[in-house]
Coordinates of C-alpha atoms in Angstrom, one line a residue:
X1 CA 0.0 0.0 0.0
X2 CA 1.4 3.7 -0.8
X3 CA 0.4 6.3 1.5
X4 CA 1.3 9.9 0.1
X5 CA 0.6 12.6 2.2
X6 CA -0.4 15.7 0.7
X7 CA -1.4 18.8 2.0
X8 CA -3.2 22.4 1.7
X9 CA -2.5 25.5 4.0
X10 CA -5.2 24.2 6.1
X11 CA -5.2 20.6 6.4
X12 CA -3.3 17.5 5.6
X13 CA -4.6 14.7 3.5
X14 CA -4.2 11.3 3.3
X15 CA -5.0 9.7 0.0
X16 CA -5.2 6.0 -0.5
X17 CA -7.2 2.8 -2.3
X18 CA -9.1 0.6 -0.7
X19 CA -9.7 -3.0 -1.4
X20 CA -11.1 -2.1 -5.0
X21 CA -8.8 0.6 -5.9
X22 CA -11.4 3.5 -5.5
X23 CA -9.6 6.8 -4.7
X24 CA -10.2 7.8 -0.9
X25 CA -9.4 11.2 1.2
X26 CA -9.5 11.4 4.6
X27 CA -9.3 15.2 6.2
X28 CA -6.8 14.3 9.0
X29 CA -7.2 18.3 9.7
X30 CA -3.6 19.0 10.3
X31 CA -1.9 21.9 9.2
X32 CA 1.4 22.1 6.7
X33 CA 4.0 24.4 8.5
X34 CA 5.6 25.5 11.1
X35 CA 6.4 28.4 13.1
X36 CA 7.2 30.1 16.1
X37 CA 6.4 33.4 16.1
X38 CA 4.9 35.3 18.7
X39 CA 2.8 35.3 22.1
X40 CA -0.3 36.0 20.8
X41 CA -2.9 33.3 20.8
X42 CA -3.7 31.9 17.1
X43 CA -5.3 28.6 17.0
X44 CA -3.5 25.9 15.4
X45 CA 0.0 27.7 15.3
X46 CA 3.2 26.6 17.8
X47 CA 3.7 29.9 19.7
X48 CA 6.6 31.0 22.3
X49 CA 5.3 29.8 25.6
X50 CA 7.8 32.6 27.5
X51 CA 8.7 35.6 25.0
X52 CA 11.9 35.9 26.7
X53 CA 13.7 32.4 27.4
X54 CA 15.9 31.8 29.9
X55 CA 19.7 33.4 28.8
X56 CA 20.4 30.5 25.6
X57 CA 23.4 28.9 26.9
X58 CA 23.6 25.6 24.0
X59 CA 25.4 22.3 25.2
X60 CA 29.3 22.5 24.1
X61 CA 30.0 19.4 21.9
X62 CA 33.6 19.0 20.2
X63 CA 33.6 20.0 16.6
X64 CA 35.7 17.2 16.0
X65 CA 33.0 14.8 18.1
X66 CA 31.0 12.5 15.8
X67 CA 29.4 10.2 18.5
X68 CA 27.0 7.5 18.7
X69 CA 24.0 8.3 20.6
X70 CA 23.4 5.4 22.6
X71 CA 21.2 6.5 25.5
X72 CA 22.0 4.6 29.4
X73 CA 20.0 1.3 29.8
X74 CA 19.0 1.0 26.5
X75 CA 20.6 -1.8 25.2
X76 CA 17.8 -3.4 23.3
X77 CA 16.7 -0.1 21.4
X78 CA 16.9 -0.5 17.2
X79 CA 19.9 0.6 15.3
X80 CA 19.6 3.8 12.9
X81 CA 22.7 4.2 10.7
X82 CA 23.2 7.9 10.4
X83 CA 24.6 9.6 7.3
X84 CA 26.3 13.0 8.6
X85 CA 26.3 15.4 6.2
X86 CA 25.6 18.3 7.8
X87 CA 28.3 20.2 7.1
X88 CA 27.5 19.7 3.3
X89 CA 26.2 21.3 0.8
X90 CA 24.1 18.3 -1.4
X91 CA 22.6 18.8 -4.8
X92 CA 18.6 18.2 -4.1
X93 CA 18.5 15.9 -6.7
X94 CA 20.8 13.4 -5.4
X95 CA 19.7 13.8 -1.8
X96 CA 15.9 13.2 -3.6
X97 CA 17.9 10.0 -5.6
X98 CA 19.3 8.9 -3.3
X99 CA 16.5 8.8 -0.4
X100 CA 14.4 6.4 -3.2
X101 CA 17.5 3.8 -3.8
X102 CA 17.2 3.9 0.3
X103 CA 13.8 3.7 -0.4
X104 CA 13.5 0.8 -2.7
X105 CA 16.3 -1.1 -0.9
X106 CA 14.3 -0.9 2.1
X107 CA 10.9 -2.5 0.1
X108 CA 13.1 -5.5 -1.2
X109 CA 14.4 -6.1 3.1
X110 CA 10.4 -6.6 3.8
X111 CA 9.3 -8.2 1.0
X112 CA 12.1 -11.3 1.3
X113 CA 11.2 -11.3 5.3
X114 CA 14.0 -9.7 6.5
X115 CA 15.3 -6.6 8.9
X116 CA 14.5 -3.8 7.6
X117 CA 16.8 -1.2 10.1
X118 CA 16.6 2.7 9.6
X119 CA 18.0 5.2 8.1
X120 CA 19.1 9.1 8.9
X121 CA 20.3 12.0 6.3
X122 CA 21.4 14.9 7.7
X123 CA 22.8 17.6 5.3
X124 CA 22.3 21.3 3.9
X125 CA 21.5 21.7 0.3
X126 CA 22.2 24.2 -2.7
X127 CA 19.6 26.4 -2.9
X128 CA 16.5 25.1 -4.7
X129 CA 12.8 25.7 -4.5
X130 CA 11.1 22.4 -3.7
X131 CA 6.9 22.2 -4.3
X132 CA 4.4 18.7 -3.1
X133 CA 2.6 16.9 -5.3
X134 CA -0.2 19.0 -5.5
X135 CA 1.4 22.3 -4.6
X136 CA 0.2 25.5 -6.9
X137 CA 2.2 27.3 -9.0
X138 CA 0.5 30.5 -7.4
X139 CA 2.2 30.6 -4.5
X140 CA 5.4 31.1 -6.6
X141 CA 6.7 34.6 -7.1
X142 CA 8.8 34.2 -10.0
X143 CA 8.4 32.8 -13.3
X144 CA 8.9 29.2 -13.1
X145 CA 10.8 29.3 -16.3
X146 CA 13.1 31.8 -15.3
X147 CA 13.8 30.3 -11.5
X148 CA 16.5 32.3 -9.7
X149 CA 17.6 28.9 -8.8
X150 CA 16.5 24.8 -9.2
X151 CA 13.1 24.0 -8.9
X152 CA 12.0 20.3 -8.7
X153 CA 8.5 19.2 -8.1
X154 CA 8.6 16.2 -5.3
X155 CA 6.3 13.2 -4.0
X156 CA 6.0 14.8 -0.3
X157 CA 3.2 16.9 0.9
X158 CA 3.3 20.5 1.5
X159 CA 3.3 23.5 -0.4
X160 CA 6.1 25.2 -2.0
X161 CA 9.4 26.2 0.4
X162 CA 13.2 26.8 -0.1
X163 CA 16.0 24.6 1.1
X164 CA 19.7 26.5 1.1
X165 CA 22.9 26.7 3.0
X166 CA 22.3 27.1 6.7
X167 CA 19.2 25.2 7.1
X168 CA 19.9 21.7 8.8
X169 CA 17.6 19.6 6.3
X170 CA 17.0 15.7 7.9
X171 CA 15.4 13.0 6.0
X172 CA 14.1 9.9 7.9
X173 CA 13.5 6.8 6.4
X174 CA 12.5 4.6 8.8
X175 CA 10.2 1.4 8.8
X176 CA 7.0 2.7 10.8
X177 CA 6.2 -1.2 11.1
X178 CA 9.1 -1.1 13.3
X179 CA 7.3 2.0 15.9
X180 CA 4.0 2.9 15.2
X181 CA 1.9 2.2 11.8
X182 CA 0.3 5.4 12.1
X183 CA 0.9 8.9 10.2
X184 CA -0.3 10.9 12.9
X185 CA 2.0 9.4 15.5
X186 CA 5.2 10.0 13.4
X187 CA 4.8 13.6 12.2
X188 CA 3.8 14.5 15.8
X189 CA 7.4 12.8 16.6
X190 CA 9.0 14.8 13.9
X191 CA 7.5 18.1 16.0
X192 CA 8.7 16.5 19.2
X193 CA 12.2 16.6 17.8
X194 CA 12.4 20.4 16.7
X195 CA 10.6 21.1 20.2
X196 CA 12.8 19.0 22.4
X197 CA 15.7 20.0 20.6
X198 CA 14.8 24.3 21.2
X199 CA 14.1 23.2 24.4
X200 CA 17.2 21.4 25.7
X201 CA 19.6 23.3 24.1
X202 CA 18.4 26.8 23.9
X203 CA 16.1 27.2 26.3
X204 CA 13.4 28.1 24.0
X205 CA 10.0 26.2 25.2
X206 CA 7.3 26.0 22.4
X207 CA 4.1 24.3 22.7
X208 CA 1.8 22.5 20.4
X209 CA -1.7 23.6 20.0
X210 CA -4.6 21.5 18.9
X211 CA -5.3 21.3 14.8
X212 CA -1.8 22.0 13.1
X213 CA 1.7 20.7 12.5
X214 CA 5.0 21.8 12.4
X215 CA 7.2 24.1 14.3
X216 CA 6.2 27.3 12.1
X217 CA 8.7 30.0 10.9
X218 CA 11.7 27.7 11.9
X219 CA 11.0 24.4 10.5
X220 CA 9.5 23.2 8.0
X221 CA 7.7 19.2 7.9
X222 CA 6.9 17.8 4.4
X223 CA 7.1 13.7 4.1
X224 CA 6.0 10.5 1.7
X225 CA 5.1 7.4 3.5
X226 CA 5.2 4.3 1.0
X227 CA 4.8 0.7 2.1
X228 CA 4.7 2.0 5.6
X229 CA 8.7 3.5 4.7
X230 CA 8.7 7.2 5.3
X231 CA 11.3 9.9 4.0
X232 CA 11.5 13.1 3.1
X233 CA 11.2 14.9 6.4
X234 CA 11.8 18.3 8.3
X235 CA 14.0 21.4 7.4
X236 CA 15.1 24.2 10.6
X237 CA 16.2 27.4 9.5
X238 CA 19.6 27.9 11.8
X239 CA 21.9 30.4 10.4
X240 CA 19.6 30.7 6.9
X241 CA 19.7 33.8 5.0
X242 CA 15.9 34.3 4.9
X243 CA 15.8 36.5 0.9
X244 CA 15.1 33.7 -1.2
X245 CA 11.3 33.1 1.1
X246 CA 10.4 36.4 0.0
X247 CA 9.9 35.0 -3.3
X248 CA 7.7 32.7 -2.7
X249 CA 4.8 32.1 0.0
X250 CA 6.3 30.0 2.4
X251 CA 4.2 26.5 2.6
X252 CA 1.3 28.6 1.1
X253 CA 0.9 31.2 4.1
X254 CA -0.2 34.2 2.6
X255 CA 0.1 36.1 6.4
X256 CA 2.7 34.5 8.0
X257 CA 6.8 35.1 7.7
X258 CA 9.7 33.1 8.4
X259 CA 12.7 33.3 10.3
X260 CA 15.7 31.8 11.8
X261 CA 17.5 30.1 15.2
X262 CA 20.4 32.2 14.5
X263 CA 17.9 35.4 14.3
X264 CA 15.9 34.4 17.5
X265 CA 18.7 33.7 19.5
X266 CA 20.0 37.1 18.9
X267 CA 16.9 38.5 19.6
X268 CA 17.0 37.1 23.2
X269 CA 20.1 37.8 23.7
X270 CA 20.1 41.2 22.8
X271 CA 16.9 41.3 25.5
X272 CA 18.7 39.4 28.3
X273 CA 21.9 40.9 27.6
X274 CA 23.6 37.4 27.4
X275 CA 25.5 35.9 24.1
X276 CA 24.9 33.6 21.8
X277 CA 26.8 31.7 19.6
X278 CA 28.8 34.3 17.3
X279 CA 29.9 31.7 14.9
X280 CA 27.6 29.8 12.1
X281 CA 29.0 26.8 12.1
X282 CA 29.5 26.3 15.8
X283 CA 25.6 27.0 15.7
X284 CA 25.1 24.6 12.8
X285 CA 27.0 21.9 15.0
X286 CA 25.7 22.0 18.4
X287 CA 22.2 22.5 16.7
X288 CA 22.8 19.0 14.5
X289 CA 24.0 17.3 17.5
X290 CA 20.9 18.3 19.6
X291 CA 18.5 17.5 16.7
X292 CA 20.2 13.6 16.9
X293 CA 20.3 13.3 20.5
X294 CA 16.4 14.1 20.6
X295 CA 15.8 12.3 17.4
X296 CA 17.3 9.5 19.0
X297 CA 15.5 9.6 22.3
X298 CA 11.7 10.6 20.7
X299 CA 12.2 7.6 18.4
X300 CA 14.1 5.1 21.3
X301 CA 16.8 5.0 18.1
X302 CA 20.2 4.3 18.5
X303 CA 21.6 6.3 16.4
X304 CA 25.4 4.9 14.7
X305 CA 27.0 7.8 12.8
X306 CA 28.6 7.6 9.4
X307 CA 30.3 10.3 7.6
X308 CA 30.4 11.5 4.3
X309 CA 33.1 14.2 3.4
X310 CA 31.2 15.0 -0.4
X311 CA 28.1 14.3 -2.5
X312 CA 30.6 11.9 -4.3
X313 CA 30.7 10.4 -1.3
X314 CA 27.1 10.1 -1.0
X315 CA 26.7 8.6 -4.1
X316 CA 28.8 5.7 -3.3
X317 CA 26.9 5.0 -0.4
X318 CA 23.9 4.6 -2.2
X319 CA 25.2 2.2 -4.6
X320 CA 26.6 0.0 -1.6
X321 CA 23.2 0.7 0.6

């Protein structure tokens, strides 16, 4: 069974056959982004519980540090082979390749009756304008034909957004056979991440109101479930310069901005007279090793890292996935 998930400002949907192949919907009245933008009360948006955040003061990890998260009496959780490149900047379209040879690999595991671990990508990407299966056209503001950069039209759900260099981009392709069979369960994880990981790290506490999904302004969640094997997955801004969103609507959000960690951070610091990280890519790091440490923990992973130095790189792995 193939379950793409496609969605509208408003809503997600799930479409899928039944029995005798007749096309279903059902309204699973969940929204596409995500945000965090302000105090004031809008229903079905993650808002800052505490406008001003305790002083951010992010865990120190080594630079050089590329651990393996594997959490105190824990022994029996699953294996997830991470691929860290998140220091990288991948082409889209052999991140996209490469996540359906994962993808398809994964199919052949379960249908011969055998394990079927999971998998984690964590990298940046060139810039490129990504759209859903359904997105519209309308919510671009260029001509499509004369694209300031790539623009590829994808399997996942969600309106139009932007992937570029400072956005921490992950793309989980797990067996949900292995967790929960259920679509709601895992893109309420994927929240769980980017709110544990603001959280723990930067003292930022967000909360999740009733009707919507994502963490909206920061992060982004757009995803394709087939044959219960998800991927695709969630993008945080971090250090992103924020120009290229003007040119499109963001997730189709007429009313609604976008921003950065790297641009609230200096907000509250500049409010609580305290520092923040000065440097990108010491934000970039201890932001990536947070993201795996509650990635790990909200999906009871352990989680085996394995770099990549290049996209040549990555395409070797995927030949010898």
């Amino acid at each position: 069974m193939d379950l793409p998930l496609l969605s509208s400002p408003r809503a997600l949907i799930l479409h899928y056959f039944d029995s005798r192949d007749r096309d279903k919907e059902m309204l699973l009245a969940l929204a596409v982004p995500s945000f965090i933008s302000s105090t004031t009360a809008h229903s079905g948006h993650l808002y800052l519980i505490n406008p001003r955040p305790r002083p951010p003061h992010p865990r120190r990890v080594s630079a050089k540090s590329n651990p393996t998260f594997v959490p105190a009496a824990h022994q029996s959780r699953r294996k997830c082979e991470c691929f860290d490149l998140h220091n990288e900047l991948v082409p889209y379209g052999e991140a996209w390749a490469w996540q359906k040879d994962i993808v398809r690999k994964k199919k052949a595991l379960i249908e011969n009756d055998q394990d079927c671990p999971d998998t984690l990508i964590a990298l940046q990407h060139h810039p490129v304008y990504t759209l859903g299966t359904r997105s519209s056209e309308e919510f671009l503001r260029f001509d499509p034909k004369a694209a300031p950069c790539d623009v590829y039209r994808t399997e996942r759900g969600g309106e139009v957004t932007y992937h570029g260099p400072g956005q921490l981009v992950m793309y989980p392709i797990i067996n949900l056979r292995n967790h929960k069979m259920d679509l709601h369960w895992y893109l309420r994880s994927l929240e769980d991440v980017v709110i544990r990981t603001l959280l723990s790290t930067f003292s930022i506490r967000a909360s999740r109101l009733q009707g919507f999904t994502g963490v909206w302004k920061l992060a982004a969640i757009g995803i394709r479930v087939s044959s219960w094997i998800t991927y695709h997955g969630l993008a945080l801004n971090v250090t992103t310069d924020l120009t290229p969103f003007q040119r499109i609507v963001p997730c189709g959000i007429q009313d609604r901005g976008v921003g950065s960690l790297k641009g609230l951070l200096k907000e509250n610091s500049q409010s609580e007279q305290r520092g923040a990280p000065s440097d990108d890519g010491e934000l970039i790091h201890i932001t990536y090793n947070s993201l795996i440490r509650e990635f790990s923990e909200v999906f009871q992973l352990e989680v085996c890292q394995r770099s990549a130095s290049s996209s040549s790189m990555l395409k070797k792995e995927a030949q010898l996935s």
